[in-house]
Amino acid sequence: MSLPVSLSVHDWSTLDEKQRDALLARPVAGDRAELGETVARIVSEVRAGGDSALLALTARFDKVMLDELRVTQAELDEAELAITPVQRAALERAIANVRRFHEAQRSTPLRVETSPGVVCERFETAISAVGIYVPAGSAPLPSAAIMSAVPAAIAGCELRVLCTPPR
């Protein structure tokens, strides 16, 4: 399997306003009512058919026939080799920045007796699992993965499942 790598690294400080606007531009959403109906049908199909429905929907919408929903270790290894050192450094920097921001938000447990016998507490408890969806329309969005997976890891969420459309 050959993965086309289209991840670009941009230095924001060197871009003019037009270039910045172009990088931030996203496709305009269509009719929201129709979109809602389509989403409801898809959710219903997946609830009824599980993974089989996901495979059928992938064939219908993405025009890709998959045997398996899970990415193989070989595919992960190949994808890792496909990025350049500059791209890897940019990803590692983004991860470090997101990690630093979210680690700073951690709070210490708080226990206050507001009245005799009345105790109020604040503490963090991680959920056991989280689903992370990373869109992959006109461009890869590693930022979406980073901004979801890093906080989940910091929070102590043990099971993190990332889903993205196939390429």
PDB file of N, CA and C in Angstrom, residues 33-97:
ATOM      1  N   ALA A  33     -30.682  20.617   6.857  1.00  0.00           N
ATOM      2  CA  ALA A  33     -31.793  19.687   7.106  1.00  0.00           C
ATOM      3  C   ALA A  33     -31.537  18.360   6.402  1.00  0.00           C
ATOM      4  N   GLU A  34     -31.128  18.447   5.150  1.00  0.00           N
ATOM      5  CA  GLU A  34     -30.825  17.233   4.391  1.00  0.00           C
ATOM      6  C   GLU A  34     -29.654  16.490   5.022  1.00  0.00           C
ATOM      7  N   LEU A  35     -28.655  17.229   5.464  1.00  0.00           N
ATOM      8  CA  LEU A  35     -27.500  16.627   6.119  1.00  0.00           C
ATOM      9  C   LEU A  35     -27.927  15.876   7.383  1.00  0.00           C
ATOM     10  N   GLY A  36     -28.799  16.492   8.169  1.00  0.00           N
ATOM     11  CA  GLY A  36     -29.287  15.846   9.391  1.00  0.00           C
ATOM     12  C   GLY A  36     -30.019  14.550   9.103  1.00  0.00           C
ATOM     13  N   GLU A  37     -30.829  14.547   8.059  1.00  0.00           N
ATOM     14  CA  GLU A  37     -31.550  13.332   7.675  1.00  0.00           C
ATOM     15  C   GLU A  37     -30.577  12.240   7.238  1.00  0.00           C
ATOM     16  N   THR A  38     -29.570  12.627   6.459  1.00  0.00           N
ATOM     17  CA  THR A  38     -28.564  11.660   6.000  1.00  0.00           C
ATOM     18  C   THR A  38     -27.815  11.067   7.188  1.00  0.00           C
ATOM     19  N   VAL A  39     -27.416  11.911   8.128  1.00  0.00           N
ATOM     20  CA  VAL A  39     -26.696  11.435   9.312  1.00  0.00           C
ATOM     21  C   VAL A  39     -27.576  10.485  10.119  1.00  0.00           C
ATOM     22  N   ALA A  40     -28.838  10.817  10.289  1.00  0.00           N
ATOM     23  CA  ALA A  40     -29.751   9.949  11.048  1.00  0.00           C
ATOM     24  C   ALA A  40     -29.870   8.577  10.388  1.00  0.00           C
ATOM     25  N   ARG A  41     -29.964   8.544   9.048  1.00  0.00           N
ATOM     26  CA  ARG A  41     -30.036   7.258   8.333  1.00  0.00           C
ATOM     27  C   ARG A  41     -28.754   6.452   8.548  1.00  0.00           C
ATOM     28  N   ILE A  42     -27.605   7.122   8.461  1.00  0.00           N
ATOM     29  CA  ILE A  42     -26.323   6.433   8.632  1.00  0.00           C
ATOM     30  C   ILE A  42     -26.213   5.859  10.041  1.00  0.00           C
ATOM     31  N   VAL A  43     -26.551   6.649  11.048  1.00  0.00           N
ATOM     32  CA  VAL A  43     -26.485   6.176  12.431  1.00  0.00           C
ATOM     33  C   VAL A  43     -27.388   4.963  12.611  1.00  0.00           C
ATOM     34  N   SER A  44     -28.571   5.015  12.040  1.00  0.00           N
ATOM     35  CA  SER A  44     -29.510   3.892  12.127  1.00  0.00           C
ATOM     36  C   SER A  44     -28.925   2.639  11.472  1.00  0.00           C
ATOM     37  N   GLU A  45     -28.322   2.807  10.290  1.00  0.00           N
ATOM     38  CA  GLU A  45     -27.711   1.663   9.594  1.00  0.00           C
ATOM     39  C   GLU A  45     -26.584   1.047  10.428  1.00  0.00           C
ATOM     40  N   VAL A  46     -25.762   1.890  11.041  1.00  0.00           N
ATOM     41  CA  VAL A  46     -24.628   1.375  11.825  1.00  0.00           C
ATOM     42  C   VAL A  46     -25.122   0.698  13.098  1.00  0.00           C
ATOM     43  N   ARG A  47     -26.127   1.272  13.734  1.00  0.00           N
ATOM     44  CA  ARG A  47     -26.688   0.630  14.931  1.00  0.00           C
ATOM     45  C   ARG A  47     -27.238  -0.753  14.595  1.00  0.00           C
ATOM     46  N   ALA A  48     -27.875  -0.860  13.448  1.00  0.00           N
ATOM     47  CA  ALA A  48     -28.485  -2.135  13.061  1.00  0.00           C
ATOM     48  C   ALA A  48     -27.447  -3.133  12.542  1.00  0.00           C
ATOM     49  N   GLY A  49     -26.458  -2.643  11.783  1.00  0.00           N
ATOM     50  CA  GLY A  49     -25.544  -3.553  11.101  1.00  0.00           C
ATOM     51  C   GLY A  49     -24.128  -3.622  11.625  1.00  0.00           C
ATOM     52  N   GLY A  50     -23.775  -2.759  12.571  1.00  0.00           N
ATOM     53  CA  GLY A  50     -22.433  -2.790  13.160  1.00  0.00           C
ATOM     54  C   GLY A  50     -21.327  -2.617  12.134  1.00  0.00           C
ATOM     55  N   ASP A  51     -20.262  -3.381  12.305  1.00  0.00           N
ATOM     56  CA  ASP A  51     -19.094  -3.278  11.423  1.00  0.00           C
ATOM     57  C   ASP A  51     -19.430  -3.573   9.963  1.00  0.00           C
ATOM     58  N   SER A  52     -20.359  -4.493   9.729  1.00  0.00           N
ATOM     59  CA  SER A  52     -20.753  -4.795   8.347  1.00  0.00           C
ATOM     60  C   SER A  52     -21.328  -3.555   7.679  1.00  0.00           C
ATOM     61  N   ALA A  53     -22.125  -2.810   8.423  1.00  0.00           N
ATOM     62  CA  ALA A  53     -22.688  -1.567   7.879  1.00  0.00           C
ATOM     63  C   ALA A  53     -21.583  -0.547   7.629  1.00  0.00           C
ATOM     64  N   LEU A  54     -20.613  -0.463   8.525  1.00  0.00           N
ATOM     65  CA  LEU A  54     -19.495   0.468   8.326  1.00  0.00           C
ATOM     66  C   LEU A  54     -18.714   0.127   7.063  1.00  0.00           C
ATOM     67  N   LEU A  55     -18.499  -1.151   6.826  1.00  0.00           N
ATOM     68  CA  LEU A  55     -17.778  -1.568   5.613  1.00  0.00           C
ATOM     69  C   LEU A  55     -18.582  -1.213   4.365  1.00  0.00           C
ATOM     70  N   ALA A  56     -19.895  -1.414   4.413  1.00  0.00           N
ATOM     71  CA  ALA A  56     -20.756  -1.081   3.272  1.00  0.00           C
ATOM     72  C   ALA A  56     -20.791   0.434   3.044  1.00  0.00           C
ATOM     73  N   LEU A  57     -20.870   1.211   4.111  1.00  0.00           N
ATOM     74  CA  LEU A  57     -20.875   2.673   3.992  1.00  0.00           C
ATOM     75  C   LEU A  57     -19.542   3.187   3.462  1.00  0.00           C
ATOM     76  N   THR A  58     -18.455   2.555   3.871  1.00  0.00           N
ATOM     77  CA  THR A  58     -17.137   2.938   3.362  1.00  0.00           C
ATOM     78  C   THR A  58     -17.061   2.696   1.861  1.00  0.00           C
ATOM     79  N   ALA A  59     -17.592   1.578   1.417  1.00  0.00           N
ATOM     80  CA  ALA A  59     -17.618   1.286  -0.023  1.00  0.00           C
ATOM     81  C   ALA A  59     -18.479   2.308  -0.759  1.00  0.00           C
ATOM     82  N   ARG A  60     -19.632   2.647  -0.183  1.00  0.00           N
ATOM     83  CA  ARG A  60     -20.560   3.569  -0.838  1.00  0.00           C
ATOM     84  C   ARG A  60     -20.029   5.001  -0.888  1.00  0.00           C
ATOM     85  N   PHE A  61     -19.548   5.514   0.240  1.00  0.00           N
ATOM     86  CA  PHE A  61     -19.148   6.914   0.294  1.00  0.00           C
ATOM     87  C   PHE A  61     -17.694   7.166  -0.088  1.00  0.00           C
ATOM     88  N   ASP A  62     -16.819   6.260   0.316  1.00  0.00           N
ATOM     89  CA  ASP A  62     -15.384   6.467   0.075  1.00  0.00           C
ATOM     90  C   ASP A  62     -14.868   5.725  -1.147  1.00  0.00           C
ATOM     91  N   LYS A  63     -15.735   4.862  -1.723  1.00  0.00           N
ATOM     92  CA  LYS A  63     -15.351   4.084  -2.909  1.00  0.00           C
ATOM     93  C   LYS A  63     -14.135   3.205  -2.627  1.00  0.00           C
ATOM     94  N   VAL A  64     -14.105   2.651  -1.423  1.00  0.00           N
ATOM     95  CA  VAL A  64     -13.005   1.784  -1.010  1.00  0.00           C
ATOM     96  C   VAL A  64     -13.594   0.504  -0.433  1.00  0.00           C
ATOM     97  N   MET A  65     -13.111  -0.628  -0.916  1.00  0.00           N
ATOM     98  CA  MET A  65     -13.544  -1.916  -0.385  1.00  0.00           C
ATOM     99  C   MET A  65     -12.525  -2.367   0.661  1.00  0.00           C
ATOM    100  N   LEU A  66     -12.953  -2.446   1.906  1.00  0.00           N
ATOM    101  CA  LEU A  66     -12.069  -2.866   2.987  1.00  0.00           C
ATOM    102  C   LEU A  66     -12.476  -4.248   3.475  1.00  0.00           C
ATOM    103  N   ASP A  67     -11.482  -5.018   3.887  1.00  0.00           N
ATOM    104  CA  ASP A  67     -11.758  -6.303   4.535  1.00  0.00           C
ATOM    105  C   ASP A  67     -11.828  -6.128   6.046  1.00  0.00           C
ATOM    106  N   GLU A  68     -11.186  -5.078   6.518  1.00  0.00           N
ATOM    107  CA  GLU A  68     -10.991  -4.871   7.954  1.00  0.00           C
ATOM    108  C   GLU A  68     -11.083  -3.381   8.244  1.00  0.00           C
ATOM    109  N   LEU A  69     -11.615  -3.032   9.388  1.00  0.00           N
ATOM    110  CA  LEU A  69     -11.692  -1.627   9.785  1.00  0.00           C
ATOM    111  C   LEU A  69     -10.417  -1.166  10.494  1.00  0.00           C
ATOM    112  N   ARG A  70      -9.749  -2.086  11.135  1.00  0.00           N
ATOM    113  CA  ARG A  70      -8.536  -1.755  11.891  1.00  0.00           C
ATOM    114  C   ARG A  70      -7.337  -1.628  10.950  1.00  0.00           C
ATOM    115  N   VAL A  71      -6.532  -0.606  11.166  1.00  0.00           N
ATOM    116  CA  VAL A  71      -5.310  -0.409  10.391  1.00  0.00           C
ATOM    117  C   VAL A  71      -4.276  -1.425  10.883  1.00  0.00           C
ATOM    118  N   THR A  72      -3.584  -2.056   9.954  1.00  0.00           N
ATOM    119  CA  THR A  72      -2.589  -3.064  10.338  1.00  0.00           C
ATOM    120  C   THR A  72      -1.297  -2.397  10.807  1.00  0.00           C
ATOM    121  N   GLN A  73      -0.501  -3.150  11.522  1.00  0.00           N
ATOM    122  CA  GLN A  73       0.791  -2.632  11.972  1.00  0.00           C
ATOM    123  C   GLN A  73       1.674  -2.288  10.786  1.00  0.00           C
ATOM    124  N   ALA A  74       1.609  -3.078   9.725  1.00  0.00           N
ATOM    125  CA  ALA A  74       2.399  -2.800   8.522  1.00  0.00           C
ATOM    126  C   ALA A  74       1.996  -1.454   7.912  1.00  0.00           C
ATOM    127  N   GLU A  75       0.694  -1.167   7.883  1.00  0.00           N
ATOM    128  CA  GLU A  75       0.231   0.124   7.357  1.00  0.00           C
ATOM    129  C   GLU A  75       0.697   1.278   8.235  1.00  0.00           C
ATOM    130  N   LEU A  76       0.663   1.078   9.544  1.00  0.00           N
ATOM    131  CA  LEU A  76       1.156   2.109  10.457  1.00  0.00           C
ATOM    132  C   LEU A  76       2.647   2.357  10.250  1.00  0.00           C
ATOM    133  N   ASP A  77       3.407   1.277  10.115  1.00  0.00           N
ATOM    134  CA  ASP A  77       4.855   1.400   9.890  1.00  0.00           C
ATOM    135  C   ASP A  77       5.143   2.130   8.586  1.00  0.00           C
ATOM    136  N   GLU A  78       4.402   1.785   7.533  1.00  0.00           N
ATOM    137  CA  GLU A  78       4.599   2.423   6.231  1.00  0.00           C
ATOM    138  C   GLU A  78       4.260   3.916   6.288  1.00  0.00           C
ATOM    139  N   ALA A  79       3.181   4.243   6.980  1.00  0.00           N
ATOM    140  CA  ALA A  79       2.782   5.643   7.111  1.00  0.00           C
ATOM    141  C   ALA A  79       3.837   6.441   7.871  1.00  0.00           C
ATOM    142  N   GLU A  80       4.399   5.829   8.887  1.00  0.00           N
ATOM    143  CA  GLU A  80       5.436   6.516   9.669  1.00  0.00           C
ATOM    144  C   GLU A  80       6.671   6.799   8.814  1.00  0.00           C
ATOM    145  N   LEU A  81       7.016   5.868   7.949  1.00  0.00           N
ATOM    146  CA  LEU A  81       8.170   6.058   7.067  1.00  0.00           C
ATOM    147  C   LEU A  81       7.898   7.078   5.958  1.00  0.00           C
ATOM    148  N   ALA A  82       6.618   7.348   5.684  1.00  0.00           N
ATOM    149  CA  ALA A  82       6.264   8.236   4.576  1.00  0.00           C
ATOM    150  C   ALA A  82       6.403   9.714   4.914  1.00  0.00           C
ATOM    151  N   ILE A  83       6.496  10.050   6.201  1.00  0.00           N
ATOM    152  CA  ILE A  83       6.623  11.467   6.542  1.00  0.00           C
ATOM    153  C   ILE A  83       8.087  11.865   6.618  1.00  0.00           C
ATOM    154  N   THR A  84       8.330  13.110   6.283  1.00  0.00           N
ATOM    155  CA  THR A  84       9.703  13.624   6.268  1.00  0.00           C
ATOM    156  C   THR A  84      10.129  14.025   7.679  1.00  0.00           C
ATOM    157  N   PRO A  85      11.424  14.191   7.892  1.00  0.00           N
ATOM    158  CA  PRO A  85      11.885  14.673   9.205  1.00  0.00           C
ATOM    159  C   PRO A  85      11.275  16.036   9.580  1.00  0.00           C
ATOM    160  N   VAL A  86      11.083  16.912   8.622  1.00  0.00           N
ATOM    161  CA  VAL A  86      10.481  18.228   8.898  1.00  0.00           C
ATOM    162  C   VAL A  86       9.028  18.046   9.346  1.00  0.00           C
ATOM    163  N   GLN A  87       8.295  17.168   8.666  1.00  0.00           N
ATOM    164  CA  GLN A  87       6.912  16.899   9.052  1.00  0.00           C
ATOM    165  C   GLN A  87       6.847  16.276  10.441  1.00  0.00           C
ATOM    166  N   ARG A  88       7.736  15.330  10.711  1.00  0.00           N
ATOM    167  CA  ARG A  88       7.778  14.684  12.026  1.00  0.00           C
ATOM    168  C   ARG A  88       8.057  15.724  13.111  1.00  0.00           C
ATOM    169  N   ALA A  89       9.011  16.614  12.867  1.00  0.00           N
ATOM    170  CA  ALA A  89       9.344  17.645  13.849  1.00  0.00           C
ATOM    171  C   ALA A  89       8.145  18.566  14.101  1.00  0.00           C
ATOM    172  N   ALA A  90       7.418  18.905  13.034  1.00  0.00           N
ATOM    173  CA  ALA A  90       6.237  19.759  13.186  1.00  0.00           C
ATOM    174  C   ALA A  90       5.171  19.052  14.019  1.00  0.00           C
ATOM    175  N   LEU A  91       4.963  17.770  13.766  1.00  0.00           N
ATOM    176  CA  LEU A  91       3.983  17.012  14.539  1.00  0.00           C
ATOM    177  C   LEU A  91       4.401  16.907  16.007  1.00  0.00           C
ATOM    178  N   GLU A  92       5.671  16.631  16.246  1.00  0.00           N
ATOM    179  CA  GLU A  92       6.156  16.520  17.623  1.00  0.00           C
ATOM    180  C   GLU A  92       6.037  17.856  18.361  1.00  0.00           C
ATOM    181  N   ARG A  93       6.286  18.954  17.654  1.00  0.00           N
ATOM    182  CA  ARG A  93       6.142  20.275  18.264  1.00  0.00           C
ATOM    183  C   ARG A  93       4.674  20.538  18.612  1.00  0.00           C
ATOM    184  N   ALA A  94       3.768  20.199  17.698  1.00  0.00           N
ATOM    185  CA  ALA A  94       2.337  20.390  17.961  1.00  0.00           C
ATOM    186  C   ALA A  94       1.897  19.560  19.162  1.00  0.00           C
ATOM    187  N   ILE A  95       2.339  18.321  19.219  1.00  0.00           N
ATOM    188  CA  ILE A  95       1.995  17.449  20.351  1.00  0.00           C
ATOM    189  C   ILE A  95       2.505  18.042  21.652  1.00  0.00           C
ATOM    190  N   ALA A  96       3.743  18.523  21.651  1.00  0.00           N
ATOM    191  CA  ALA A  96       4.326  19.120  22.861  1.00  0.00           C
ATOM    192  C   ALA A  96       3.542  20.357  23.292  1.00  0.00           C
ATOM    193  N   ASN A  97       3.132  21.190  22.333  1.00  0.00           N
ATOM    194  CA  ASN A  97       2.372  22.396  22.659  1.00  0.00           C
ATOM    195  C   ASN A  97       1.011  22.049  23.259  1.00  0.00           C
TER     196      ASN A  97
END
